[in-house]
mmCIF file of C-alpha atoms in Angstrom:
data_model
loop_
_atom_site.group_PDB
_atom_site.id
_atom_site.type_symbol
_atom_site.label_atom_id
_atom_site.label_comp_id
_atom_site.label_asym_id
_atom_site.label_seq_id
_atom_site.Cartn_x
_atom_site.Cartn_y
_atom_site.Cartn_z
ATOM 1 C CA MET A 119 127.870 129.594 109.176
ATOM 2 C CA THR A 120 129.093 126.894 106.869
ATOM 3 C CA ASP A 121 132.185 126.728 108.314
ATOM 4 C CA CYS A 122 130.357 126.636 111.705
ATOM 5 C CA VAL A 123 128.227 124.031 109.666
ATOM 6 C CA PHE A 124 130.212 121.479 108.888
ATOM 7 C CA THR A 125 133.393 122.226 111.697
ATOM 8 C CA ALA A 126 130.734 121.551 114.162
ATOM 9 C CA VAL A 127 130.265 117.824 113.097
ATOM 10 C CA SER A 128 133.359 116.665 113.125
ATOM 11 C CA ASP A 129 135.185 118.290 116.088
ATOM 12 C CA ARG A 130 131.943 116.609 117.841
ATOM 13 C CA HIS A 131 132.053 112.948 116.433
ATOM 14 C CA PRO A 132 135.386 112.980 115.243
ATOM 15 C CA GLY A 133 135.920 110.167 113.176
ATOM 16 C CA VAL A 134 132.336 108.364 114.052
ATOM 17 C CA GLY A 135 130.714 106.942 111.163
ATOM 18 C CA LEU A 136 134.174 106.797 109.581
ATOM 19 C CA ASP A 137 135.128 103.484 110.806
ATOM 20 C CA GLU A 138 132.456 100.946 109.895
ATOM 21 C CA ALA A 139 133.227 101.254 105.812
ATOM 22 C CA PRO A 140 134.385 97.986 104.544
ATOM 23 C CA ALA A 141 138.427 97.165 103.084
ATOM 24 C CA THR A 142 136.654 95.763 99.446
ATOM 25 C CA PRO A 143 133.510 96.849 98.290
ATOM 26 C CA ALA A 144 130.346 95.084 97.750
ATOM 27 C CA TRP A 145 129.479 96.065 94.234
ATOM 28 C CA MET A 146 126.431 93.553 93.674
ATOM 29 C CA ALA A 147 124.858 94.983 97.053
ATOM 30 C CA VAL A 148 124.600 97.835 96.040
ATOM 31 C CA PHE A 149 123.144 97.725 92.939
ATOM 32 C CA SER A 150 120.903 95.475 94.753
ATOM 33 C CA LEU A 151 119.867 99.209 96.675
ATOM 34 C CA ALA A 152 119.666 100.814 93.516
ATOM 35 C CA MET A 153 117.566 97.768 92.198
ATOM 36 C CA GLY A 154 114.726 98.490 95.715
ATOM 37 C CA VAL A 155 115.108 102.484 94.008
ATOM 38 C CA PHE A 156 114.319 101.607 91.106
ATOM 39 C CA GLY A 157 110.926 99.022 92.345
ATOM 40 C CA LEU A 158 109.822 101.455 94.775
ATOM 41 C CA LEU A 159 109.874 105.008 91.984
ATOM 42 C CA THR A 160 108.546 101.833 90.032
ATOM 43 C CA ALA A 161 105.315 101.932 92.715
ATOM 44 C CA GLU A 162 105.106 105.484 93.697
ATOM 45 C CA TYR A 163 105.285 107.179 89.901
ATOM 46 C CA LEU A 164 102.859 104.764 88.141
ATOM 47 C CA PRO A 165 99.895 106.893 88.821
ATOM 48 C CA ALA A 166 100.754 110.413 87.529
ATOM 49 C CA SER A 167 100.934 108.095 84.475
ATOM 50 C CA LEU A 168 97.853 106.304 84.778
ATOM 51 C CA LEU A 169 95.810 109.344 85.910
ATOM 52 C CA THR A 170 93.302 109.325 83.799
ATOM 53 C CA LEU A 171 93.119 105.339 83.782
ATOM 54 C CA MET A 172 92.352 105.196 87.440
ATOM 55 C CA ALA A 173 89.927 107.792 87.714
ATOM 56 C CA THR A 174 88.037 106.080 85.155
ATOM 57 C CA ASP A 175 87.400 103.113 85.858
ATOM 58 C CA LEU A 176 87.325 103.523 89.937
ATOM 59 C CA SER A 177 84.646 106.326 89.358
ATOM 60 C CA VAL A 178 86.361 109.130 90.611
ATOM 61 C CA SER A 179 88.019 112.240 89.970
ATOM 62 C CA GLU A 180 91.041 112.685 88.975
ATOM 63 C CA ALA A 181 92.273 114.785 91.166
ATOM 64 C CA LEU A 182 91.110 112.402 93.871
ATOM 65 C CA ALA A 183 92.741 110.096 92.047
ATOM 66 C CA GLY A 184 96.389 111.803 92.632
ATOM 67 C CA GLN A 185 96.018 110.854 96.087
ATOM 68 C CA ALA A 186 96.899 107.511 95.532
ATOM 69 C CA VAL A 187 100.272 110.083 95.974
ATOM 70 C CA THR A 188 99.412 111.425 98.478
ATOM 71 C CA VAL A 189 98.811 108.858 100.923
ATOM 72 C CA THR A 190 102.070 106.905 100.117
ATOM 73 C CA ALA A 191 103.853 109.999 100.486
ATOM 74 C CA VAL A 192 102.172 110.515 103.950
ATOM 75 C CA VAL A 193 103.418 107.795 105.407
ATOM 76 C CA ALA A 194 106.755 107.113 103.984
ATOM 77 C CA LEU A 195 107.064 110.366 106.306
ATOM 78 C CA PHE A 196 106.296 108.693 109.122
ATOM 79 C CA ALA A 197 108.332 105.292 108.095
ATOM 80 C CA GLY A 198 111.362 107.320 107.313
ATOM 81 C CA LEU A 199 111.591 109.141 110.730
ATOM 82 C CA LEU A 200 109.910 105.392 112.055
ATOM 83 C CA VAL A 201 110.743 102.671 110.854
ATOM 84 C CA PRO A 202 115.036 102.814 111.618
ATOM 85 C CA GLY A 203 114.309 103.153 115.403
ATOM 86 C CA LEU A 204 111.727 101.382 115.452
ATOM 87 C CA THR A 205 113.560 98.123 113.600
ATOM 88 C CA ARG A 206 116.841 98.788 116.253
ATOM 89 C CA GLY A 207 117.393 95.557 116.471
ATOM 90 C CA ILE A 208 116.949 93.441 113.643
ATOM 91 C CA ASP A 209 119.674 92.324 111.360
ATOM 92 C CA ARG A 210 120.276 96.234 108.581
ATOM 93 C CA ARG A 211 119.163 92.909 105.735
ATOM 94 C CA TRP A 212 116.286 91.346 106.501
ATOM 95 C CA VAL A 213 114.965 95.091 107.108
ATOM 96 C CA LEU A 214 115.602 95.579 103.764
ATOM 97 C CA LEU A 215 114.421 92.752 102.378
ATOM 98 C CA GLY A 216 111.480 93.631 104.181
ATOM 99 C CA PHE A 217 110.715 96.741 102.194
ATOM 100 C CA SER A 218 111.169 94.768 98.530
ATOM 101 C CA THR A 219 108.496 91.710 100.182
ATOM 102 C CA LEU A 220 106.128 94.847 100.691
ATOM 103 C CA MET A 221 107.118 96.709 97.431
ATOM 104 C CA VAL A 222 105.672 93.467 96.309
ATOM 105 C CA ALA A 223 101.884 93.351 97.194
ATOM 106 C CA SER A 224 101.814 96.433 97.212
ATOM 107 C CA ASN A 225 101.709 95.859 93.747
ATOM 108 C CA LEU A 226 100.295 93.060 93.694
ATOM 109 C CA LEU A 227 96.534 93.950 95.804
ATOM 110 C CA VAL A 228 96.610 97.618 94.103
ATOM 111 C CA ALA A 229 96.505 95.350 91.031
ATOM 112 C CA ILE A 230 93.637 93.643 92.014
ATOM 113 C CA SER A 231 91.879 96.746 93.988
ATOM 114 C CA SER A 232 87.810 96.157 93.712
ATOM 115 C CA SER A 233 87.693 100.255 95.195
ATOM 116 C CA PHE A 234 89.537 103.897 95.604
ATOM 117 C CA ALA A 235 88.955 103.443 99.687
ATOM 118 C CA VAL A 236 91.124 99.750 99.218
ATOM 119 C CA LEU A 237 93.261 100.748 96.604
ATOM 120 C CA LEU A 238 94.237 103.412 99.003
ATOM 121 C CA LEU A 239 95.021 101.008 102.169
ATOM 122 C CA MET A 240 97.876 99.423 99.423
ATOM 123 C CA ARG A 241 99.069 102.741 99.166
ATOM 124 C CA ILE A 242 100.098 102.669 102.379
ATOM 125 C CA LEU A 243 102.424 99.318 102.741
ATOM 126 C CA LEU A 244 103.977 100.233 99.959
ATOM 127 C CA GLY A 245 104.769 103.820 101.501
ATOM 128 C CA ILE A 246 106.255 101.841 105.120
ATOM 129 C CA ALA A 247 108.664 100.070 102.536
ATOM 130 C CA LEU A 248 108.992 103.223 100.222
ATOM 131 C CA GLY A 249 109.761 105.836 103.632
ATOM 132 C CA GLY A 250 112.313 102.870 105.290
ATOM 133 C CA PHE A 251 114.080 101.663 102.211
ATOM 134 C CA TRP A 252 115.206 105.813 101.842
ATOM 135 C CA SER A 253 116.149 105.898 105.621
ATOM 136 C CA MET A 254 118.518 103.498 105.715
ATOM 137 C CA ALA A 255 119.305 103.369 101.877
ATOM 138 C CA ALA A 256 122.996 105.894 102.221
ATOM 139 C CA ALA A 257 123.550 104.707 105.659
ATOM 140 C CA VAL A 258 124.279 100.692 104.706
ATOM 141 C CA ALA A 259 125.796 101.820 101.544
ATOM 142 C CA MET A 260 128.635 103.312 103.982
ATOM 143 C CA ARG A 261 128.729 99.801 104.643
ATOM 144 C CA LEU A 262 129.416 97.542 101.016
ATOM 145 C CA VAL A 263 131.888 100.421 100.522
ATOM 146 C CA PRO A 264 135.762 101.775 100.923
ATOM 147 C CA ASN A 265 135.417 105.473 101.996
ATOM 148 C CA ALA A 266 137.259 106.772 99.052
ATOM 149 C CA LEU A 267 133.958 104.094 96.708
ATOM 150 C CA LEU A 268 131.373 105.925 98.802
ATOM 151 C CA PRO A 269 130.106 109.286 95.455
ATOM 152 C CA ARG A 270 130.606 106.387 93.673
ATOM 153 C CA ALA A 271 128.936 103.968 95.282
ATOM 154 C CA LEU A 272 125.767 106.740 96.121
ATOM 155 C CA SER A 273 125.284 107.543 92.331
ATOM 156 C CA ILE A 274 124.676 104.075 91.219
ATOM 157 C CA ILE A 275 122.639 103.591 93.814
ATOM 158 C CA PHE A 276 120.540 107.496 93.099
ATOM 159 C CA SER A 277 121.043 106.208 88.797
ATOM 160 C CA GLY A 278 117.676 103.337 89.988
ATOM 161 C CA ILE A 279 115.711 106.997 90.370
ATOM 162 C CA ALA A 280 116.865 108.553 86.653
ATOM 163 C CA ILE A 281 116.348 105.049 84.948
ATOM 164 C CA GLY A 282 112.897 104.604 87.046
ATOM 165 C CA THR A 283 111.637 107.838 85.069
ATOM 166 C CA VAL A 284 113.170 106.951 81.826
ATOM 167 C CA VAL A 285 112.320 103.244 81.868
ATOM 168 C CA ALA A 286 108.816 103.008 84.829
ATOM 169 C CA VAL A 287 106.345 106.049 84.087
ATOM 170 C CA PRO A 288 106.216 106.107 80.306
ATOM 171 C CA LEU A 289 106.509 102.324 79.704
ATOM 172 C CA GLY A 290 103.043 101.999 82.346
ATOM 173 C CA SER A 291 101.676 104.910 80.881
ATOM 174 C CA TYR A 292 102.359 102.682 77.740
ATOM 175 C CA LEU A 293 100.865 99.026 78.757
ATOM 176 C CA GLY A 294 98.041 101.415 80.978
ATOM 177 C CA GLY A 295 96.335 101.515 77.335
ATOM 178 C CA LEU A 296 97.157 98.585 75.823
ATOM 179 C CA TYR A 297 96.136 96.368 78.993
ATOM 180 C CA GLY A 298 94.497 98.560 81.454
ATOM 181 C CA TRP A 299 96.011 99.897 84.381
ATOM 182 C CA ARG A 300 95.911 96.917 86.631
ATOM 183 C CA SER A 301 98.706 95.941 84.764
ATOM 184 C CA ALA A 302 101.098 98.105 85.151
ATOM 185 C CA PHE A 303 100.704 97.033 88.274
ATOM 186 C CA PHE A 304 101.169 93.861 87.725
ATOM 187 C CA ALA A 305 104.048 94.863 86.056
ATOM 188 C CA ALA A 306 105.879 96.614 89.083
ATOM 189 C CA ALA A 307 105.157 93.650 91.018
ATOM 190 C CA ALA A 308 107.214 91.559 88.707
ATOM 191 C CA VAL A 309 109.960 94.731 89.103
ATOM 192 C CA GLY A 310 109.601 93.843 92.752
ATOM 193 C CA MET A 311 109.691 89.962 93.385
ATOM 194 C CA LEU A 312 113.033 90.206 90.619
ATOM 195 C CA THR A 313 115.000 92.844 93.171
ATOM 196 C CA LEU A 314 114.207 91.171 96.600
ATOM 197 C CA ALA A 315 115.640 88.071 94.364
ATOM 198 C CA PHE A 316 118.177 89.907 94.085
ATOM 199 C CA GLN A 317 118.758 91.695 97.144
ATOM 200 C CA SER A 318 118.102 87.639 98.789
ATOM 201 C CA PHE A 319 121.968 86.793 97.213
ATOM 202 C CA THR A 320 123.709 89.855 97.527
ATOM 203 C CA LEU A 321 123.178 91.611 100.293
ATOM 204 C CA PRO A 322 125.891 90.095 103.311
ATOM 205 C CA ARG A 323 124.560 90.569 106.704
ATOM 206 C CA LEU A 324 124.581 93.965 108.084
ATOM 207 C CA ALA A 325 124.142 93.543 112.441
ATOM 208 C CA PRO A 326 122.366 97.503 113.377
ATOM 209 C CA ARG A 327 124.610 99.590 114.990
ATOM 210 C CA ARG A 328 124.178 103.681 116.156
ATOM 211 C CA PRO A 329 120.390 102.903 116.245
ATOM 212 C CA ALA A 330 118.418 106.483 114.476
ATOM 213 C CA ARG A 331 115.863 107.155 117.133
ATOM 214 C CA LEU A 332 113.058 110.255 116.331
ATOM 215 C CA ARG A 333 115.333 112.589 119.018
ATOM 216 C CA THR A 334 118.365 112.263 117.400
ATOM 217 C CA VAL A 335 116.480 113.264 113.415
ATOM 218 C CA LEU A 336 115.436 116.130 115.657
ATOM 219 C CA GLU A 337 118.896 117.275 116.912
ATOM 220 C CA VAL A 338 120.357 116.962 113.799
ATOM 221 C CA LEU A 339 117.177 119.452 112.682
ATOM 222 C CA LEU A 340 118.355 121.391 114.627
ATOM 223 C CA ARG A 341 122.519 122.423 113.839
ATOM 224 C CA PRO A 342 122.938 125.194 112.394
ATOM 225 C CA GLY A 343 122.510 125.487 108.876
ATOM 226 C CA ILE A 344 120.159 122.275 108.332
ATOM 227 C CA ALA A 345 116.705 123.461 109.022
ATOM 228 C CA MET A 346 117.139 126.393 106.117
ATOM 229 C CA GLY A 347 118.703 123.788 103.827
ATOM 230 C CA MET A 348 115.804 121.314 104.574
ATOM 231 C CA PHE A 349 113.458 123.718 103.807
ATOM 232 C CA GLY A 350 115.051 124.369 100.452
ATOM 233 C CA CYS A 351 114.714 120.893 99.400
ATOM 234 C CA VAL A 352 110.782 120.779 100.739
ATOM 235 C CA LEU A 353 110.448 123.273 97.920
ATOM 236 C CA VAL A 354 112.361 122.790 94.938
ATOM 237 C CA HIS A 355 109.887 119.075 95.459
ATOM 238 C CA SER A 356 107.677 120.217 95.745
ATOM 239 C CA GLY A 357 106.916 121.419 93.084
ATOM 240 C CA HIS A 358 107.861 119.483 91.281
ATOM 241 C CA PHE A 359 105.712 116.484 92.264
ATOM 242 C CA ALA A 360 102.664 118.663 92.576
ATOM 243 C CA MET A 361 102.924 118.825 88.281
ATOM 244 C CA PHE A 362 103.827 115.410 87.755
ATOM 245 C CA THR A 363 101.548 114.367 89.357
ATOM 246 C CA TYR A 364 98.996 116.388 86.657
ATOM 247 C CA VAL A 365 101.634 116.156 83.148
ATOM 248 C CA ARG A 366 99.006 113.025 82.032
ATOM 249 C CA PRO A 367 95.943 116.109 82.437
ATOM 250 C CA PHE A 368 98.512 118.971 81.151
ATOM 251 C CA LEU A 369 99.610 117.233 78.071
ATOM 252 C CA GLU A 370 96.389 115.628 77.708
ATOM 253 C CA GLY A 371 93.809 118.996 77.457
ATOM 254 C CA THR A 372 96.634 121.437 75.767
ATOM 255 C CA ILE A 373 97.658 119.010 73.180
ATOM 256 C CA GLY A 374 95.449 116.652 73.408
ATOM 257 C CA ILE A 375 98.383 113.007 72.845
ATOM 258 C CA GLY A 376 97.144 110.226 73.143
ATOM 259 C CA ALA A 377 98.299 107.418 75.690
ATOM 260 C CA GLN A 378 101.501 105.941 72.112
ATOM 261 C CA GLY A 379 101.998 110.363 72.410
ATOM 262 C CA LEU A 380 102.064 110.655 75.977
ATOM 263 C CA SER A 381 104.292 107.347 76.798
ATOM 264 C CA LEU A 382 106.925 108.441 74.090
ATOM 265 C CA MET A 383 106.906 112.497 75.773
ATOM 266 C CA LEU A 384 107.407 110.678 79.232
ATOM 267 C CA LEU A 385 110.300 108.686 78.037
ATOM 268 C CA GLY A 386 112.294 111.750 75.917
ATOM 269 C CA PHE A 387 111.389 114.105 80.152
ATOM 270 C CA GLY A 388 112.612 110.177 81.731
ATOM 271 C CA VAL A 389 116.065 110.204 79.955
ATOM 272 C CA ALA A 390 116.827 114.088 79.903
ATOM 273 C CA ASN A 391 116.417 113.585 82.511
ATOM 274 C CA PHE A 392 119.369 110.271 83.362
ATOM 275 C CA VAL A 393 120.742 112.587 81.786
ATOM 276 C CA GLY A 394 120.907 114.970 84.336
ATOM 277 C CA THR A 395 122.073 113.110 87.043
ATOM 278 C CA LEU A 396 125.382 112.766 85.172
ATOM 279 C CA LEU A 397 125.483 116.103 84.103
ATOM 280 C CA ALA A 398 125.023 117.201 87.808
ATOM 281 C CA GLY A 399 127.155 115.210 89.022
ATOM 282 C CA ARG A 400 130.486 116.824 87.537
ATOM 283 C CA LEU A 401 128.605 120.482 88.178
ATOM 284 C CA LEU A 402 128.521 119.514 91.913
ATOM 285 C CA GLU A 403 131.252 119.179 91.678
ATOM 286 C CA ARG A 404 132.947 122.406 90.436
ATOM 287 C CA TYR A 405 129.819 124.523 91.185
ATOM 288 C CA PRO A 406 126.917 123.134 94.528
ATOM 289 C CA LEU A 407 125.542 125.937 94.960
ATOM 290 C CA ALA A 408 124.892 127.232 91.760
ATOM 291 C CA THR A 409 124.270 123.741 90.453
ATOM 292 C CA LEU A 410 121.202 123.105 93.479
ATOM 293 C CA VAL A 411 120.089 127.176 92.338
ATOM 294 C CA LEU A 412 119.874 126.446 87.852
ATOM 295 C CA MET A 413 117.879 122.952 88.716
ATOM 296 C CA PRO A 414 114.812 124.695 90.140
ATOM 297 C CA ALA A 415 114.846 127.997 88.287
ATOM 298 C CA LEU A 416 115.659 126.253 85.230
ATOM 299 C CA VAL A 417 112.027 123.854 86.530
ATOM 300 C CA GLY A 418 110.147 126.827 86.957
ATOM 301 C CA VAL A 419 110.639 128.338 83.935
ATOM 302 C CA ALA A 420 110.181 125.555 81.717
ATOM 303 C CA ALA A 421 106.580 125.020 83.724
ATOM 304 C CA LEU A 422 105.675 129.173 82.777
ATOM 305 C CA ALA A 423 106.978 128.667 79.046
ATOM 306 C CA LEU A 424 104.715 125.303 78.831
ATOM 307 C CA VAL A 425 101.582 126.373 79.670
ATOM 308 C CA LEU A 426 102.142 130.410 78.524
ATOM 309 C CA LEU A 427 103.812 129.991 75.036
ATOM 310 C CA PRO A 428 102.055 128.192 72.176
ATOM 311 C CA ALA A 429 101.440 124.375 72.301
ATOM 312 C CA SER A 430 102.705 122.495 70.019
ATOM 313 C CA LEU A 431 103.837 118.616 70.177
ATOM 314 C CA PRO A 432 107.629 119.054 69.070
ATOM 315 C CA GLY A 433 106.998 122.852 72.158
ATOM 316 C CA GLN A 434 106.079 120.569 74.984
ATOM 317 C CA ALA A 435 108.009 117.928 74.130
ATOM 318 C CA ILE A 436 111.800 120.068 74.666
ATOM 319 C CA LEU A 437 110.366 121.513 77.676
ATOM 320 C CA LEU A 438 109.216 119.057 79.613
ATOM 321 C CA ALA A 439 112.617 117.420 77.743
ATOM 322 C CA LEU A 440 114.037 120.239 80.199
ATOM 323 C CA TRP A 441 111.898 119.917 83.009
ATOM 324 C CA GLY A 442 113.619 116.346 83.096
ATOM 325 C CA LEU A 443 116.864 117.357 82.156
ATOM 326 C CA ALA A 444 117.251 120.352 84.937
ATOM 327 C CA PHE A 445 115.058 118.207 87.729
ATOM 328 C CA GLY A 446 117.781 115.284 86.997
ATOM 329 C CA GLY A 447 120.116 116.540 89.011
ATOM 330 C CA VAL A 448 117.979 117.419 92.631
ATOM 331 C CA PRO A 449 117.834 113.296 94.503
ATOM 332 C CA VAL A 450 121.256 113.420 94.327
ATOM 333 C CA ALA A 451 122.379 116.994 95.391
ATOM 334 C CA TRP A 452 120.266 116.953 98.194
ATOM 335 C CA SER A 453 120.965 113.242 99.727
ATOM 336 C CA ASN A 454 124.674 115.137 98.801
ATOM 337 C CA TRP A 455 124.197 118.358 100.661
ATOM 338 C CA VAL A 456 122.490 116.292 104.033
ATOM 339 C CA ALA A 457 126.176 114.276 104.045
ATOM 340 C CA SER A 458 128.078 116.437 104.217
ATOM 341 C CA ALA A 459 127.217 118.443 107.158
ATOM 342 C CA VAL A 460 126.536 115.467 109.481
ATOM 343 C CA PRO A 461 127.841 112.531 107.898
ATOM 344 C CA ASP A 462 128.278 110.832 112.304
ATOM 345 C CA GLN A 463 124.057 110.222 112.212
ATOM 346 C CA ALA A 464 123.782 108.484 108.502
ATOM 347 C CA GLU A 465 120.381 106.587 109.140
ATOM 348 C CA SER A 466 119.535 110.117 111.100
ATOM 349 C CA ALA A 467 120.113 111.570 108.432
ATOM 350 C CA GLY A 468 118.909 109.762 106.253
ATOM 351 C CA GLY A 469 115.400 109.474 107.633
ATOM 352 C CA MET A 470 115.491 113.597 107.787
ATOM 353 C CA VAL A 471 115.726 113.589 104.302
ATOM 354 C CA VAL A 472 113.166 110.737 103.441
ATOM 355 C CA ALA A 473 110.318 113.200 105.558
ATOM 356 C CA SER A 474 112.191 116.654 104.122
ATOM 357 C CA VAL A 475 110.680 114.669 100.074
ATOM 358 C CA GLN A 476 108.087 112.865 101.138
ATOM 359 C CA SER A 477 106.284 115.693 102.640
ATOM 360 C CA ALA A 478 107.101 117.903 99.654
ATOM 361 C CA ILE A 479 105.513 115.335 97.163
ATOM 362 C CA ALA A 480 102.089 114.749 100.044
ATOM 363 C CA THR A 481 102.082 119.088 100.291
ATOM 364 C CA GLY A 482 102.883 118.916 95.785
ATOM 365 C CA ALA A 483 100.189 115.892 95.122
ATOM 366 C CA ALA A 484 97.769 117.394 97.799
ATOM 367 C CA ALA A 485 98.105 121.396 97.131
ATOM 368 C CA GLY A 486 97.966 120.275 93.012
ATOM 369 C CA GLY A 487 94.327 118.496 94.041
ATOM 370 C CA ALA A 488 93.066 121.936 95.052
ATOM 371 C CA VAL A 489 94.971 123.868 92.854
ATOM 372 C CA PHE A 490 93.949 121.604 89.429
ATOM 373 C CA SER A 491 89.951 121.729 91.595
ATOM 374 C CA LEU A 492 90.065 125.612 91.005
ATOM 375 C CA GLY A 493 92.355 127.013 88.655
ATOM 376 C CA GLY A 494 93.377 122.743 86.333
ATOM 377 C CA SER A 495 96.199 121.600 85.085
ATOM 378 C CA ALA A 496 97.401 124.897 83.560
ATOM 379 C CA GLY A 497 96.445 126.505 87.676
ATOM 380 C CA VAL A 498 98.979 123.902 88.750
ATOM 381 C CA PHE A 499 102.242 124.460 86.334
ATOM 382 C CA VAL A 500 101.830 128.145 87.173
ATOM 383 C CA ALA A 501 101.615 127.668 91.211
ATOM 384 C CA ALA A 502 104.522 125.372 90.486
ATOM 385 C CA ALA A 503 106.412 127.621 88.867
ATOM 386 C CA VAL A 504 106.317 130.920 91.230
ATOM 387 C CA VAL A 505 106.961 127.711 93.868
ATOM 388 C CA MET A 506 110.177 126.877 92.354
ATOM 389 C CA LEU A 507 111.533 129.953 90.793
ATOM 390 C CA LEU A 508 111.855 131.168 95.184
ATOM 391 C CA ALA A 509 113.084 128.129 96.396
ATOM 392 C CA ALA A 510 115.969 128.907 93.516
ATOM 393 C CA LEU A 511 115.638 131.862 95.163
ATOM 394 C CA LEU A 512 116.148 131.128 99.229
ATOM 395 C CA ILE A 513 118.591 128.547 98.259
ATOM 396 C CA ALA A 514 120.099 131.519 96.414
ATOM 397 C CA LEU A 515 120.909 133.683 100.233
ATOM 398 C CA ARG A 516 120.171 131.288 102.197
ATOM 399 C CA VAL A 517 121.223 127.536 102.476
ATOM 400 C CA ARG A 518 125.000 126.781 102.380
ATOM 401 C CA VAL A 519 127.148 124.221 100.457
ATOM 402 C CA PRO A 520 130.677 122.699 101.988
ATOM 403 C CA SER A 521 133.528 124.290 99.381
ATOM 404 C CA GLY A 522 135.579 121.443 99.456
ATOM 405 C CA HIS A 523 135.427 117.690 96.979
ATOM 406 C CA GLY A 524 134.867 115.725 99.377
ATOM 407 C CA VAL A 525 132.382 113.916 102.354
ATOM 408 C CA ARG A 526 134.945 111.162 104.063
ATOM 409 C CA GLN A 527 138.701 111.243 103.839
ATOM 410 C CA SER A 528 141.013 108.435 105.677
ATOM 411 C CA GLU A 529 142.089 110.908 107.585
ATOM 412 C CA GLY A 530 138.647 110.921 109.276
ATOM 413 C CA ALA A 531 138.087 114.942 108.541
ATOM 414 C CA LEU A 532 135.804 116.874 106.158
ATOM 415 C CA HIS A 533 138.217 119.142 104.108
ATOM 416 C CA LEU A 534 136.439 122.521 102.871
#
């Protein structure tokens, strides 16, 4: 099946997407995209580290407060599919700057929200920015660096995820404990302003090319092997975000940890996540399928251990770090898998990835809220562990990956 997927792409669209790369890399622009990833991830993940504080201040349950993640993910899902097509006649530079502006506005308005309903409305703006940005990030990177440097550029861009996990969530928890949860969103808005300024100076003009349409996304999804891979991607992200949304109530309930201790544990999670991102890059070069299987399997084992083993601060910290380490390479691994399968439809593939991941985030947060209401945070972790282990089994049996080390070659052929 692998040969059918990748050969069909190169035969049907020989050289498509390969003739648009520049002769010299625009590294500062690439770093500005990484900053965009960092800022968006900061804003999206903040409710996970501030859940208890937000729920108390806004007089809602923790399960309901967790839906601040869900609404953003649902909007991002549709934005990833629709925004590239709706903005197909606009210079991509201005579109990306627009996303950063929405990010800043969302964080500022959330910080001054007077009710939970208003807060949810403001998170819609973030969902538009998040989905639109993610759908275009890989396609824009392909136009900023030469073909041979694309993997490095993607690694830099995705490092924004790991750095955000290291810095943003623990810092949000720390600021929330000292100055209230609203201060964390003011800080996220400041990060967004820096990102907007940096992108304004570094992003070149990027005239729109080969516009993505919803029909194209559906055609890509129907290619052999793509739907099963996307289903595996959805399962892995659903399990992770179900747990991550309710990690604070879980740790508070099991070991009675305070705000500063929680910040340190989340910092450990983030550092391990960053290390996992670096390790995954090397593992994927040699053992792509084994790496895709191992990551969710380790997260599932760590989740079960967090619930079943006697709770202690050192033990929970180690298991949380194992979770972060194992999940660190997931975004890079799945994005590389999709890029290998559909190099001729970069924005369409980006929209498909956004739809898959954001639907997983929404499903994970919503289902996690339902399970949380019935079985508490421990029930969420057990259910998510089962999902992760099933995802690992599905990937091992049904997902096919390219066996070579590159997706794009100067000759325009795929080497598997």
